[in-house]
Structure formats: structure tokens, C-alpha cells
XYZ file of C-alpha atoms in Angstrom:
722
model
C -16.530 19.176 29.505
C -15.159 16.311 27.497
C -11.229 16.167 27.543
C -9.659 17.366 24.486
C -7.552 15.070 22.370
C -3.854 15.270 22.759
C -2.186 17.425 20.056
C 0.503 16.267 17.676
C 3.887 17.838 18.268
C 6.633 15.660 16.791
C 7.102 13.840 13.358
C 8.894 10.492 13.240
C 9.546 9.202 9.571
C 10.888 5.762 8.859
C 12.314 5.274 5.433
C 12.084 1.640 4.364
C 10.092 -1.322 5.714
C 13.169 -3.424 6.612
C 13.099 -5.870 9.556
C 14.245 -3.270 12.099
C 11.648 -0.940 11.127
C 8.841 -3.387 10.982
C 9.732 -4.545 14.492
C 9.696 -0.919 15.697
C 6.171 -0.370 14.155
C 4.921 -3.535 15.961
C 6.276 -2.200 19.236
C 4.847 1.231 18.484
C 1.500 -0.077 17.964
C 1.567 -1.754 21.471
C 3.130 1.219 23.188
C 2.951 4.454 21.133
C 4.451 7.723 22.305
C 1.499 10.289 22.560
C 1.949 13.551 20.440
C 3.987 11.598 17.674
C 2.881 11.198 14.126
C 4.608 8.280 12.475
C 5.176 8.089 8.676
C 6.702 5.033 6.698
C 8.100 5.478 3.360
C 8.428 2.422 1.130
C 7.823 1.773 -2.608
C 5.793 -1.312 -1.921
C 2.910 -2.252 0.266
C 4.585 -5.240 1.644
C 8.275 -6.199 2.528
C 9.553 -9.744 2.107
C 11.315 -11.563 4.894
C 14.791 -12.439 3.648
C 15.269 -15.512 5.749
C 12.345 -17.281 3.901
C 13.197 -16.248 0.330
C 15.203 -19.222 -0.653
C 12.310 -21.383 0.608
C 9.876 -19.398 -1.554
C 12.176 -19.610 -4.649
C 12.445 -23.445 -4.069
C 8.618 -23.725 -3.693
C 8.270 -24.328 -0.076
C 6.486 -21.240 0.918
C 3.740 -19.292 -0.708
C 4.439 -15.523 -1.107
C 2.070 -14.656 1.589
C 4.128 -16.620 4.114
C 7.179 -14.375 3.771
C 5.422 -10.922 3.124
C 5.305 -8.295 5.988
C 2.013 -6.433 5.126
C 3.185 -2.820 5.666
C -0.281 -1.488 5.222
C -1.646 -3.607 7.939
C 1.396 -2.918 10.045
C 1.027 0.824 9.663
C -2.715 0.634 10.637
C -1.630 -1.242 13.814
C 0.897 1.424 14.643
C -1.432 4.404 13.752
C 1.145 5.433 10.939
C 0.623 6.613 7.672
C 2.327 4.594 4.707
C 3.586 6.630 1.733
C 4.091 4.260 -1.218
C 7.114 5.918 -2.845
C 10.915 5.858 -2.947
C 12.951 8.458 -0.935
C 15.208 10.268 -3.326
C 16.892 13.026 -1.314
C 17.375 14.290 2.239
C 17.620 17.935 3.219
C 19.339 17.862 6.817
C 19.066 21.527 7.595
C 15.280 21.807 6.821
C 14.634 18.206 8.180
C 12.862 17.189 4.939
C 12.708 13.866 3.078
C 12.009 14.234 -0.709
C 9.768 11.641 -2.362
C 9.044 12.178 -6.101
C 5.595 13.242 -6.929
C 4.787 14.589 -3.378
C 5.591 17.542 -1.188
C 8.686 16.996 0.986
C 7.881 15.018 4.168
C 8.996 16.754 7.426
C 10.701 14.909 10.386
C 12.007 15.536 13.929
C 13.529 12.047 14.051
C 14.332 9.980 11.060
C 15.046 6.261 10.681
C 16.676 4.615 7.573
C 16.328 0.919 6.849
C 16.366 0.453 3.218
C 18.591 -2.560 2.623
C 21.045 -2.871 -0.087
C 21.188 -3.726 -3.704
C 23.394 -6.453 -5.333
C 26.571 -5.215 -7.033
C 26.151 -6.544 -10.530
C 23.961 -3.447 -11.465
C 27.087 -2.000 -12.717
C 27.773 -4.740 -15.317
C 27.251 -3.940 -18.893
C 23.603 -4.900 -19.793
C 22.521 -6.164 -16.479
C 20.251 -3.376 -15.524
C 18.262 -3.979 -18.690
C 18.290 -7.764 -18.627
C 19.241 -9.065 -15.206
C 17.681 -8.951 -11.813
C 19.362 -8.262 -8.543
C 18.562 -10.751 -5.608
C 18.212 -7.524 -3.626
C 15.583 -5.811 -3.270
C 13.958 -9.201 -2.897
C 10.230 -8.272 -4.409
C 11.132 -7.712 -8.000
C 13.503 -10.870 -8.071
C 10.755 -13.098 -6.491
C 8.107 -11.721 -9.104
C 10.600 -12.426 -12.041
C 11.407 -15.889 -10.768
C 7.659 -16.982 -10.383
C 7.020 -15.764 -14.075
C 9.994 -17.457 -15.323
C 9.149 -20.669 -13.729
C 5.521 -20.495 -15.107
C 6.880 -19.936 -18.538
C 8.747 -23.197 -18.582
C 12.135 -22.152 -17.126
C 15.483 -22.399 -19.080
C 19.140 -21.794 -18.289
C 19.779 -19.684 -15.151
C 22.976 -17.877 -14.325
C 23.788 -16.651 -10.847
C 26.439 -13.984 -10.461
C 28.032 -14.073 -7.150
C 29.151 -17.170 -5.010
C 28.666 -15.836 -1.448
C 26.268 -17.596 0.903
C 23.223 -15.713 -0.607
C 24.162 -16.709 -4.289
C 24.893 -20.359 -3.303
C 21.619 -20.559 -1.453
C 19.522 -19.221 -4.195
C 21.323 -21.370 -6.932
C 20.310 -24.370 -4.973
C 16.821 -23.348 -4.571
C 16.295 -22.619 -8.222
C 17.800 -25.891 -9.282
C 15.475 -27.644 -6.855
C 12.520 -25.850 -8.049
C 13.312 -26.353 -11.898
C 13.657 -30.105 -11.066
C 10.467 -30.220 -9.262
C 8.702 -28.488 -12.014
C 9.952 -31.168 -14.526
C 12.523 -28.622 -16.173
C 16.275 -29.309 -16.530
C 18.091 -27.867 -13.690
C 20.451 -25.875 -15.834
C 21.935 -23.357 -13.264
C 25.414 -21.825 -13.432
C 27.169 -20.150 -10.504
C 29.745 -17.691 -11.393
C 32.339 -16.340 -8.783
C 35.348 -14.345 -9.811
C 37.339 -15.517 -6.827
C 36.511 -18.545 -4.594
C 32.867 -19.310 -3.415
C 31.642 -19.059 0.084
C 34.216 -16.896 1.776
C 33.644 -16.294 5.510
C 32.328 -19.842 6.361
C 34.087 -22.697 7.832
C 35.987 -25.374 5.791
C 33.513 -28.346 6.640
C 30.445 -26.165 5.763
C 31.981 -25.115 2.462
C 32.784 -28.699 1.455
C 29.201 -29.818 2.330
C 27.787 -26.972 0.287
C 30.113 -27.634 -2.738
C 28.870 -31.322 -2.671
C 25.327 -30.267 -2.512
C 25.733 -27.966 -5.501
C 27.188 -30.704 -7.561
C 24.322 -33.138 -6.513
C 21.697 -30.497 -7.628
C 23.410 -30.246 -10.970
C 24.756 -26.636 -10.397
C 27.759 -25.789 -12.632
C 29.983 -23.821 -10.193
C 32.796 -21.621 -12.016
C 35.269 -20.069 -9.818
C 37.746 -17.445 -11.323
C 35.017 -16.371 -13.739
C 34.605 -12.682 -14.424
C 31.454 -11.381 -16.286
C 31.864 -9.073 -19.285
C 28.273 -8.303 -20.238
C 24.752 -9.497 -19.901
C 22.190 -9.715 -22.845
C 18.510 -11.007 -22.759
C 19.610 -14.586 -23.452
C 23.559 -14.647 -22.915
C 26.102 -14.054 -20.281
C 29.444 -13.295 -21.685
C 32.628 -13.753 -19.667
C 35.672 -11.550 -19.849
C 37.518 -14.269 -21.652
C 35.033 -14.070 -24.448
C 33.106 -17.386 -23.709
C 29.381 -17.073 -23.579
C 26.689 -18.836 -21.449
C 23.097 -19.294 -22.562
C 21.080 -17.537 -19.792
C 17.151 -16.960 -19.903
C 17.403 -15.520 -16.305
C 20.468 -13.823 -14.908
C 20.395 -13.179 -11.150
C 22.805 -10.871 -9.484
C 23.987 -11.823 -5.861
C 27.475 -10.563 -6.082
C 28.163 -8.739 -2.786
C 26.433 -5.598 -1.541
C 25.770 -2.297 -3.088
C 24.479 0.826 -0.929
C 21.438 2.687 -2.366
C 22.852 5.439 -4.515
C 20.729 8.292 -3.336
C 22.579 8.282 0.179
C 25.619 9.608 -1.423
C 24.096 13.027 -1.705
C 22.563 13.309 1.658
C 25.429 14.732 3.517
C 25.344 11.983 6.023
C 28.674 10.574 7.027
C 29.116 7.387 5.049
C 31.618 4.394 5.144
C 31.779 2.795 1.723
C 28.386 4.262 0.924
C 26.606 3.103 4.068
C 25.406 5.326 6.799
C 27.900 5.544 9.567
C 26.221 5.094 12.968
C 27.467 4.756 16.473
C 26.508 2.574 19.357
C 23.225 4.352 19.616
C 22.444 3.854 16.038
C 22.484 7.477 15.319
C 24.277 9.038 12.396
C 27.693 10.130 13.643
C 27.217 13.591 12.105
C 23.478 14.008 12.167
C 21.898 12.975 15.570
C 18.341 13.234 14.177
C 19.013 10.429 11.911
C 19.079 6.710 12.817
C 20.064 3.935 10.491
C 19.821 0.107 10.897
C 20.232 -3.113 8.914
C 22.319 -3.611 5.945
C 22.300 0.197 4.966
C 24.135 1.000 8.198
C 27.782 0.709 9.051
C 28.439 0.165 12.790
C 31.498 2.267 13.375
C 32.040 0.894 16.777
C 31.727 -2.730 15.690
C 31.830 -3.487 11.944
C 29.941 -6.531 10.963
C 28.958 -8.327 7.576
C 25.589 -7.758 6.072
C 23.164 -10.047 7.710
C 19.529 -9.816 8.913
C 20.215 -11.036 12.353
C 21.725 -7.711 13.061
C 18.654 -5.682 12.141
C 16.390 -7.789 14.146
C 18.500 -7.415 17.206
C 18.752 -3.630 16.440
C 15.148 -3.121 16.626
C 14.607 -2.832 20.408
C 17.443 -0.536 20.678
C 16.186 1.693 17.958
C 12.632 1.760 19.320
C 13.839 3.042 22.795
C 16.231 5.526 21.322
C 13.662 7.070 18.831
C 11.287 7.415 21.743
C 13.805 9.165 23.882
C 14.797 11.667 21.218
C 11.243 12.398 20.350
C 10.545 13.052 23.939
C 13.503 15.403 24.318
C 15.853 13.010 25.985
C 19.317 11.564 25.077
C 19.266 7.969 23.601
C 19.399 5.585 26.590
C 20.484 2.372 24.846
C 23.628 1.121 22.940
C 23.855 -1.798 20.504
C 26.736 -4.284 20.937
C 26.412 -6.930 18.239
C 27.566 -10.561 18.862
C 30.968 -11.397 17.258
C 29.808 -14.395 15.327
C 26.228 -15.394 14.374
C 24.700 -18.725 13.510
C 24.148 -19.275 9.838
C 21.359 -21.535 8.890
C 21.643 -22.137 5.089
C 18.820 -23.754 2.994
C 20.072 -26.642 0.887
C 17.308 -26.442 -1.902
C 15.016 -29.238 -0.577
C 13.719 -29.313 2.882
C 17.148 -29.576 4.451
C 19.502 -26.977 5.957
C 23.040 -26.472 7.048
C 24.243 -24.877 10.335
C 27.570 -22.998 10.487
C 29.022 -21.255 13.578
C 32.369 -21.106 15.144
C 33.633 -23.790 12.807
C 30.931 -26.166 13.747
C 28.936 -27.531 10.718
C 25.877 -29.617 10.847
C 23.330 -30.475 8.071
C 20.120 -32.422 7.701
C 16.364 -32.162 7.445
C 16.054 -31.725 11.217
C 17.915 -28.306 10.742
C 15.315 -27.256 8.141
C 12.457 -28.044 10.516
C 14.303 -26.032 13.165
C 14.866 -23.194 10.668
C 11.305 -23.230 9.623
C 10.018 -22.937 13.282
C 12.464 -20.041 13.745
C 11.264 -18.179 10.566
C 7.445 -18.902 11.041
C 7.684 -17.717 14.660
C 9.337 -14.508 13.435
C 6.531 -13.890 10.839
C 3.739 -14.621 13.165
C 4.691 -11.401 14.947
C 3.360 -9.654 11.852
C 0.722 -12.016 10.578
C -0.866 -12.267 14.204
C -0.878 -8.763 15.416
C -2.153 -8.404 19.023
C -5.588 -6.999 19.277
C -5.338 -3.894 21.103
C -8.291 -2.987 23.251
C -10.047 0.347 22.931
C -10.060 2.696 25.847
C -12.602 1.592 28.427
C -15.814 3.656 28.769
C -15.893 5.699 32.076
C -17.279 3.975 35.065
C -20.236 6.209 34.790
C -21.782 6.960 31.249
C -25.021 7.843 29.630
C -27.330 4.932 28.602
C -26.872 3.705 25.090
C -23.196 4.724 24.795
C -21.886 1.132 24.330
C -24.424 0.465 21.691
C -23.568 3.892 19.773
C -19.930 3.003 19.814
C -20.534 -0.381 18.417
C -18.032 -3.308 18.284
C -16.221 -2.082 15.109
C -14.229 1.019 14.153
C -16.274 3.803 12.659
C -15.858 4.115 8.962
C -14.566 7.148 7.059
C -15.155 8.385 3.664
C -18.739 7.852 2.490
C -19.131 5.017 4.935
C -19.487 7.788 7.598
C -22.517 9.176 5.926
C -25.959 9.516 7.417
C -28.250 6.883 5.915
C -30.317 7.803 2.663
C -33.619 7.308 4.473
C -32.837 9.700 7.367
C -31.431 12.293 4.875
C -34.382 12.115 2.602
C -36.733 12.563 5.607
C -35.006 15.578 6.871
C -34.484 17.309 3.354
C -38.296 16.918 2.784
C -38.907 19.207 5.605
C -36.858 22.049 4.032
C -38.882 25.139 2.904
C -38.278 26.704 -0.480
C -38.540 30.313 -1.306
C -38.813 30.080 -5.094
C -36.552 32.993 -5.506
C -33.804 30.722 -7.346
C -34.058 29.531 -10.817
C -33.105 25.811 -10.154
C -33.150 23.469 -13.025
C -32.713 20.234 -10.958
C -34.806 18.223 -8.527
C -34.130 16.887 -5.124
C -32.049 13.785 -5.528
C -29.866 15.092 -8.281
C -26.054 15.241 -7.809
C -25.972 18.910 -7.587
C -27.907 22.008 -8.032
C -27.892 23.934 -11.315
C -28.630 27.621 -11.109
C -29.628 29.489 -14.066
C -27.892 32.864 -13.893
C -28.570 35.069 -16.865
C -27.716 32.926 -19.889
C -25.286 30.661 -17.869
C -25.908 27.432 -16.043
C -23.767 26.973 -12.944
C -23.520 23.745 -11.163
C -22.801 23.916 -7.387
C -22.222 20.953 -5.108
C -20.454 20.254 -1.892
C -18.926 17.111 -0.291
C -16.509 16.444 2.542
C -14.989 13.237 3.893
C -13.886 12.088 7.338
C -10.466 10.673 7.030
C -10.039 6.935 6.387
C -6.255 7.057 5.701
C -3.546 8.551 7.977
C -1.951 10.181 4.779
C -3.345 13.806 4.422
C -1.997 14.116 0.796
C -3.733 10.990 -0.379
C -6.974 11.680 1.628
C -7.150 15.129 0.037
C -6.677 13.851 -3.551
C -9.490 11.531 -3.019
C -11.730 14.095 -1.465
C -11.128 16.479 -4.343
C -11.944 13.803 -7.037
C -15.023 12.789 -4.861
C -16.253 16.448 -4.795
C -15.669 16.935 -8.378
C -17.748 13.727 -9.150
C -20.914 15.570 -8.983
C -20.028 18.248 -11.463
C -18.641 15.672 -13.860
C -21.789 13.554 -13.418
C -23.960 16.405 -14.634
C -21.742 17.265 -17.654
C -20.404 20.527 -16.346
C -16.854 21.918 -16.472
C -15.462 22.436 -12.947
C -14.834 26.268 -12.371
C -13.957 27.083 -8.774
C -13.511 25.299 -5.324
C -13.726 26.339 -1.750
C -11.792 24.228 0.794
C -13.108 23.232 4.101
C -10.386 21.765 6.257
C -10.507 20.360 9.801
C -7.047 19.540 11.143
C -6.508 17.435 14.295
C -4.925 19.492 17.056
C -1.258 19.953 16.602
C 1.608 22.276 17.094
C 1.800 25.365 14.775
C 4.916 24.069 12.808
C 2.721 20.764 12.013
C -0.118 22.849 10.923
C 2.120 24.592 8.404
C 3.315 21.173 6.901
C -0.159 19.539 7.001
C -1.929 22.426 5.265
C 0.851 22.924 2.594
C 0.517 19.122 1.811
C -3.280 19.213 1.602
C -3.384 22.207 -0.362
C -0.653 20.833 -2.886
C -2.807 17.718 -3.309
C -6.041 19.693 -3.822
C -4.439 22.264 -6.119
C -3.031 19.583 -8.387
C -6.356 17.770 -8.837
C -8.374 20.954 -9.329
C -5.760 22.334 -11.724
C -5.898 19.078 -13.710
C -9.721 19.418 -13.819
C -9.449 23.029 -15.030
C -10.621 24.609 -11.889
C -9.125 26.895 -9.320
C -9.196 26.895 -5.423
C -10.460 30.429 -4.519
C -10.712 30.261 -0.816
C -12.068 28.226 2.098
C -12.088 27.713 5.769
C -9.841 25.859 8.187
C -10.200 24.893 11.876
C -8.799 22.484 14.528
C -10.844 19.572 15.756
C -10.659 16.076 16.840
C -9.654 14.492 13.550
C -8.781 15.265 9.818
C -11.870 16.072 7.659
C -11.356 17.392 4.112
C -14.162 18.875 1.974
C -14.678 21.123 -0.941
C -17.658 23.129 -2.387
C -17.359 22.995 -6.192
C -18.888 25.161 -8.831
C -18.980 24.249 -12.595
C -20.323 25.801 -15.809
C -22.415 24.112 -18.427
C -23.525 25.595 -21.779
C -26.180 23.111 -22.296
C -28.828 21.350 -20.269
C -27.410 19.355 -17.324
C -27.258 15.592 -17.478
C -29.721 14.714 -14.742
C -31.118 11.443 -13.100
C -34.373 11.921 -15.101
C -33.405 11.440 -18.804
C -32.934 7.673 -18.891
C -34.749 5.772 -21.795
C -35.849 2.286 -22.117
C -33.251 0.374 -23.893
C -30.359 2.431 -22.716
C -27.161 0.610 -21.709
C -25.955 1.091 -18.210
C -22.076 1.825 -18.062
C -19.984 1.959 -14.918
C -16.538 3.444 -15.072
C -15.020 2.090 -11.849
C -15.035 -0.961 -9.898
C -17.259 -1.094 -6.620
C -16.380 -2.508 -3.184
C -14.366 0.443 -1.746
C -16.461 0.670 1.448
C -15.981 -3.000 2.197
C -12.051 -2.913 1.473
C -11.608 0.177 3.665
C -13.818 -1.366 6.560
C -11.583 -4.542 6.187
C -8.470 -2.200 6.444
C -9.628 -0.663 9.569
C -10.171 -4.155 11.143
C -6.869 -5.212 9.770
C -8.366 -8.067 7.783
C -7.653 -6.675 4.294
C -4.388 -7.428 2.485
C -2.338 -4.370 1.868
C -2.289 -4.809 -2.033
C -6.115 -4.736 -1.916
C -6.114 -1.501 0.091
C -3.539 0.246 -1.988
C -5.403 -0.760 -5.357
C -8.596 0.520 -3.859
C -7.088 3.882 -2.880
C -5.476 4.126 -6.270
C -8.829 3.740 -7.972
C -10.382 6.202 -5.701
C -7.898 8.947 -6.425
C -8.223 8.567 -10.110
C -9.971 11.559 -11.691
C -12.851 11.192 -14.067
C -12.717 14.290 -16.289
C -11.884 12.156 -19.321
C -14.502 9.585 -18.373
C -17.137 12.318 -18.192
C -16.058 13.513 -21.641
C -16.561 9.988 -23.097
C -19.962 9.825 -21.491
C -21.038 13.385 -22.563
C -23.940 11.864 -24.695
C -25.523 9.975 -21.734
C -29.179 10.406 -21.256
C -28.799 10.124 -17.389
C -25.660 10.086 -15.166
C -24.757 10.028 -11.517
C -21.524 9.206 -9.641
C -21.833 6.121 -7.440
C -20.954 7.180 -3.880
C -22.431 6.692 -0.367
C -25.784 4.908 -1.247
C -24.001 2.294 -3.305
C -24.570 1.121 -6.818
C -28.146 -0.076 -6.016
C -29.191 3.225 -4.398
C -27.756 5.407 -7.010
C -29.189 3.177 -9.759
C -32.559 3.367 -8.097
C -32.320 7.017 -8.039
C -32.115 6.987 -11.880
C -35.094 4.644 -12.013
C -37.168 6.870 -9.717
C -36.354 9.969 -11.612
C -36.804 8.433 -15.165
C -39.838 6.350 -14.160
C -38.196 3.056 -15.410
C -36.841 -0.107 -14.217
C -33.465 -1.610 -14.662
C -31.839 -5.016 -15.246
C -28.304 -5.695 -14.057
C -25.793 -8.446 -14.869
C -24.083 -9.199 -11.508
C -21.127 -10.977 -13.268
C -20.545 -7.974 -15.412
C -20.007 -5.470 -12.591
C -16.352 -4.732 -11.917
C -15.169 -5.427 -8.425
C -12.091 -4.114 -6.500
C -9.461 -6.659 -5.553
C -10.409 -8.414 -2.168
C -13.984 -6.986 -2.039
C -15.649 -10.365 -2.476
C -13.307 -12.214 -0.053
C -13.988 -9.553 2.624
C -17.811 -9.581 2.034
C -17.755 -13.372 2.303
C -16.129 -12.982 5.558
C -19.061 -10.684 6.818
C -17.158 -7.426 6.622
C -19.160 -4.440 5.773
C -19.002 -0.488 5.999
C -21.136 1.021 8.784
C -23.418 2.535 6.136
C -24.283 -0.895 4.674
C -27.222 -1.570 6.899
C -28.744 1.727 6.017
C -28.249 1.141 2.372
C -29.662 -2.321 2.717
C -32.962 -0.913 3.534
C -33.587 -0.525 -0.174
C -33.600 -4.342 -0.652
C -37.263 -4.588 -1.102
C -36.950 -2.558 -4.305
C -34.323 -4.826 -5.845
C -34.259 -8.509 -6.686
C -30.727 -9.750 -6.270
C -29.155 -13.185 -5.720
C -27.776 -12.914 -2.149
C -24.180 -13.600 -1.438
C -21.041 -11.552 -1.391
C -21.393 -10.140 -4.862
C -25.017 -9.208 -4.393
C -24.259 -7.552 -0.980
C -21.736 -5.376 -2.698
C -24.373 -3.538 -4.542
C -25.258 -1.824 -1.325
C -21.608 -1.103 -0.447
C -21.038 2.731 -0.016
C -18.410 4.106 -2.486
C -16.129 6.917 -1.976
C -14.917 8.641 -5.126
C -16.733 6.001 -7.021
C -17.271 5.581 -10.752
C -19.771 7.417 -13.113
C -22.836 5.380 -13.701
C -24.537 6.394 -17.110
C -27.532 5.425 -19.104
C -26.272 5.779 -22.690
C -27.798 4.883 -26.159
C -27.288 1.205 -26.613
C -25.869 1.615 -30.082
C -22.936 3.806 -28.848
C -21.914 1.333 -26.098
C -18.996 -0.209 -27.986
C -17.398 3.132 -28.957
C -17.924 4.670 -25.545
C -16.443 1.581 -23.659
C -13.508 1.745 -26.049
C -12.742 5.285 -25.370
C -13.122 4.645 -21.580
C -10.743 1.753 -21.687
C -8.186 3.593 -23.846
C -8.221 6.285 -21.124
C -7.434 3.549 -18.597
C -10.700 3.161 -16.894
C -11.999 -0.252 -15.786
C -15.286 0.470 -17.417
C -17.942 -2.182 -18.194
C -21.486 -2.520 -19.497
C -23.366 -3.810 -16.366
C -27.049 -3.785 -17.550
C -29.798 -1.779 -19.199
C -32.926 0.362 -18.615
C -36.207 -1.315 -19.199
C -39.933 -0.232 -19.034
C -41.688 -0.747 -15.820
C -42.230 0.720 -12.353
C -38.903 1.745 -10.629
C -37.232 -1.602 -9.652
C -33.935 -3.261 -10.229
C -33.573 -6.890 -11.264
C -30.215 -8.472 -11.013
C -29.317 -11.692 -12.695
């Protein structure tokens, strides 16, 4: 008997993708604790590294150089990533609340969410200014500002962070050929907490770059183009950046955690002093045993302690490690151009050689996340059946429709099925669903299930529900009822409750929005998560099948293609996180409104496992027509072309490619994507050509990335791509 997979028994949740959590995820991927499911909650698919932000603002680094890809890091750690912002904590029930989702359970919880900049409380700043932290929105705003021609800039806050950003922006404006009109405002004196020699050097550098430094200046309010001081004077400001001190995340105040000035109070083991199941690190934490200023160096050094202590708590042991921060730390401050200043223990040095040193330190840190180590799969047993290595292959098995049996194999087996003739079926083999004539009513019935391709059961279920509904929508039916088929990985009973509640909440919301109801189903435990649904729908008219296309019809596609390639790239950790999340977002998009816009189609199908080429050929075969496609008109998911050019394909791609003798296509990455299996793909419809403009407008108004991609033409079933 084969050994059973180890059951899941504990939930670890990490709120925030800060430096400490990023390092913990990397360590977890190299040495996970069996039986633990890890969840990361962050509003963004990537987290910027603070040490390189001034260099990015100054123009020395591309954005990719300072981004920690949380999607890729989560895949490496075997964790799920929830794109969302934690809003509340229930300590008694051990639940994290994230708007738009069921509560997320935890046995151990880490918080590493950083801080915001204090000017958020200034009149008008929230509407017109941008805080320096969190870093992502500020970096986005700055790039757009510079591209639009720049203008006067105001930085509120004269600490090290504000000074560093003022110099970086002045340098970048000068390099771009714009006047470096940067004003630095500080209500007290600039640069507290650093040595006198370093302060003098930085003052001189600010002056050389043309930064107008105003001390003793209090801000009254901020508008879209002005900063008004408390004395009534006004400064022109096309971009106002807040870097004045630190501000804790507001939602922490209602968590019941012990706080110090709004920050989570922790002891030497990094545990909350009044809630041992909760840990906090980085700028959002207050070290009760050794208070320190807010600086990224502490989060980095806390990471190994946090990793060891989380493992201990989840294994049922007391935390074994304590964190003792250094009393002082080396400050390496960027000077705008490729030079830096060092300040520690009163020692101050500056020069280009310090920039090169700082650059090496920063790039070495980022390589930890850009070059994640390849973890070898478990070795095969010393004795094993012949062909096992070939069956496993050298790449991870795809989920979703990439895990389907090939179309040729399926067609060969289905052709052998006997028919009794007792049912009044209006459709033919190859149609999206069966249509049964029952009395005076037509009922569509279809089924589909998906092997998990994401660690997030909620998102997986939403996509599986949209995918299952696709066949009913494609035939013009109104969804009626659904049966759920759920296979959970082996896990403790408490986890089964949470997982099933999360899965059914996701399914219930999708089917309710579609006008259908879940009426039952079946659950079991297995080796991995699989989610599927049997769906029925009602139609008061003849179904839209594959067979009704007419010569001259326009071909309309409602979603971009490339999901199989992007998901394969994600599994191989070669896809950028923003590509992956854009793909998942498209897959989770229901298509009831698209089906309504296409109600007058002559033929329609949803593009799923057999790719755009395979599903279009099915229309050609059933309608006895040929088709012409405009390759450049076909919408593509972000990253799909880049990954295809790198030779990345879904495991179902070779089977779909067997249709290549029935399609004339310019080979290359775009042509290969025609055979890419889609999951919860778009609707492909043959519609009257004279309605194309109106239909496309309705689809785009509803938010679909729809396009006219070709037409049906007379001739034997064949597809010509130009």
C-alpha cells in the first residue's frame, strides 16, 4: 500500500509581506514544518525593499530590482497568498478578518505590516498627498509624476527618510531635464538622531542639489497644487510627499493586543505580551525589552528568531529563541547620485565607494528572493516500476484544465459509449453540455471539476464555479442548480470545518450571482484539493450549439488567452507575480453578462482545456465551415507571450498541438498560445457580422476584454491564421 499523505493540523497566518515575513517564507520553503498550512495576507503581489527605494526614486534601479515577488515566494514556501488587507482580529476565535472573504483561521499569527507616514492627519493630505510608506503607492505616483514632466515637490518631514527622498527626487528631476524644485519642510530641526558630522555633510548635499530646506515650518493644509504653512504662506507643490515620522496601522487599535503608542508590544521572543499566539516584527512592533527606532535592519535580524519560534509554537513547544537588538546600527544614506554616507557611533564617511558597498549589500539581500534555491523533488524509491520517471516528467503537473486528458484520448473513449435512445437529447457529442427535452422545458446539464492550481481554496472554488457555469452560459441557458463535489486534502477535523465553510462561501456567492442555488453534493478526503460542480440550467428556446455558425459570421472572444502558460510558469516559479494575479482575476470573472450580450449568437462555446484552436475547430466541424483568425487581434494575458517564448507550456499543450495539421498558423509564441489550455476561459461566439460593433460595446461596457478575432468562411473545416 502507498504511504498516505501527511494530514494538515495547524494554520500559520502571516499578515504582511514585510522583510521579516519574506525571510521567514524563504526559510520555510527550504525547511517546512510538516502538517502546517501557511497563509500570507497582503494587499499587493509584491513588496518593495525599503533599502533600495531612494535608488529607485533617483533612477538607479528599475522597479523589478527592489520588488520581492510575494506570489513566487509563496509558491516556494508552499503557502497561499491572499491579496487583501487585514481589517480586524478576533483573538478568542483566532480569526483574521479580510474584507470580501470569510474569516481566516490561525493557530499562530505573525504581523509584519510596517507603518504609515504621519502627515495622513494633515488637512487635505489624504486626498492630495502621498505618504512615503507604504512604499508601493509612492513609487507608482513618483514614476507617473516624472513621466508627466515633473513640477515643484514638497517633502514633509526632515528625518533621514525625508532627507534621503528629497535628494533622490532632486537628482532625478535634474537628470530628466526638469528644474529640481524640491522643498523640505520640518517643524523642528532636520536629521535628529545622527552625528553632527553626518548632519553637516547632508545639509551641504541638500544645498548642492538645490533642495530648499525649511526648519521650524509647520504645515496647515495640502491641496492639489499647494502646501499652506501655519503662518499663512503658500508653496506651489505638484507632488506632496509625507515622510514625517511613523504612524501605526489604525486597525491595530481595535485588536485587543497590548499596544505601545499604537504598535504591538512584544517581548524578547517576539510574542505579543498579552496574546502568545500572536507575534509581531518590524516597524509595527514595539520591543518592550529593548525599544529601538523604526529601521529595516531590525526586521531583517528578527527573521531567524521569528522562524524558530513560530515552528516551536506550531509544534507545541515554548519559543526557544530571544531577540537582543544591537544598541546602534550602521546607517548608509543615499546622497541622490551614486554616492552614500555612512554614520555610526559618531563616525561619518561619504563617497562613491560607499554607494558601491551599499549597492552590493542591497543586491545581495535581494538575490535571496530573486534567486530562490531549487528544491529537489523527493527521490523515487530505490526499486520502482518501469516508466515511473517518464510518467512523472521533469516539470510539476499542471492543475485546472491543464490537468485534463487530451482531446484525442477523450474522443476515442467516448466514441465507444453505448446509447439507449431513451432520452430526448437535443445536442450532439462535442457540444458543451447535454440539453434534455423534458415536457415543454429544455434543461441543460453539465459537469466539471478542477485539480487545484492555487493554494487558496476560496479563489480556487470561485474559478471552478465560473468554469462549471461556462458550459451553461455558452448554450444560452439560465443556471438553475448545482451539486458540489469536493475532495479535501487529509486534515484535522477543525481544519475541515474551516476549509469547507470557505469553499462553500465562495461557491455560494458565484452561483447566487448567476441566479442558481447549490442543492447538495459530495465531499471526501484525498491527496489534494479538487473542486467541481454539476450544473443544470433552463432554456426557453433552442440551445446555442456548435453547429449553427454561418459563413460571414464574426468571431468574438470575451477573455484573453494564455492562462495555462501563465499557471505553468507560476508552478515553475518563472512567472511574475503580477502576471499570475492578473490571470487569476480574469479566470474568476463570471460571464453571465457576456452571455447575455451574445444571446443572438449563431454558435458559441467556452474556451477551456482544448485551447482556442481546439474549440474553434469544434465549431468548424459542427457547422461544416472554415475559419480565419487575425493573430494580432486575439487578446493575451500579461506575461503569456514572454513565458511561451521561454518554452513554458502546460502539460496539456502537446496533446492540443496534435490539431496542428488542421490549422495554418505562423509559428512563434503567439501562435503556440492558440493551443494553450484555458481554465474558466472566455466565450467564443459566431455572431452576425453587422451586430459586431454593438455587441463589442456592450461587452466592453460590462468590463470584458472582448475582441473581434476573425470570421467564419465557406470551406472544409480548417482554421487559417494570419
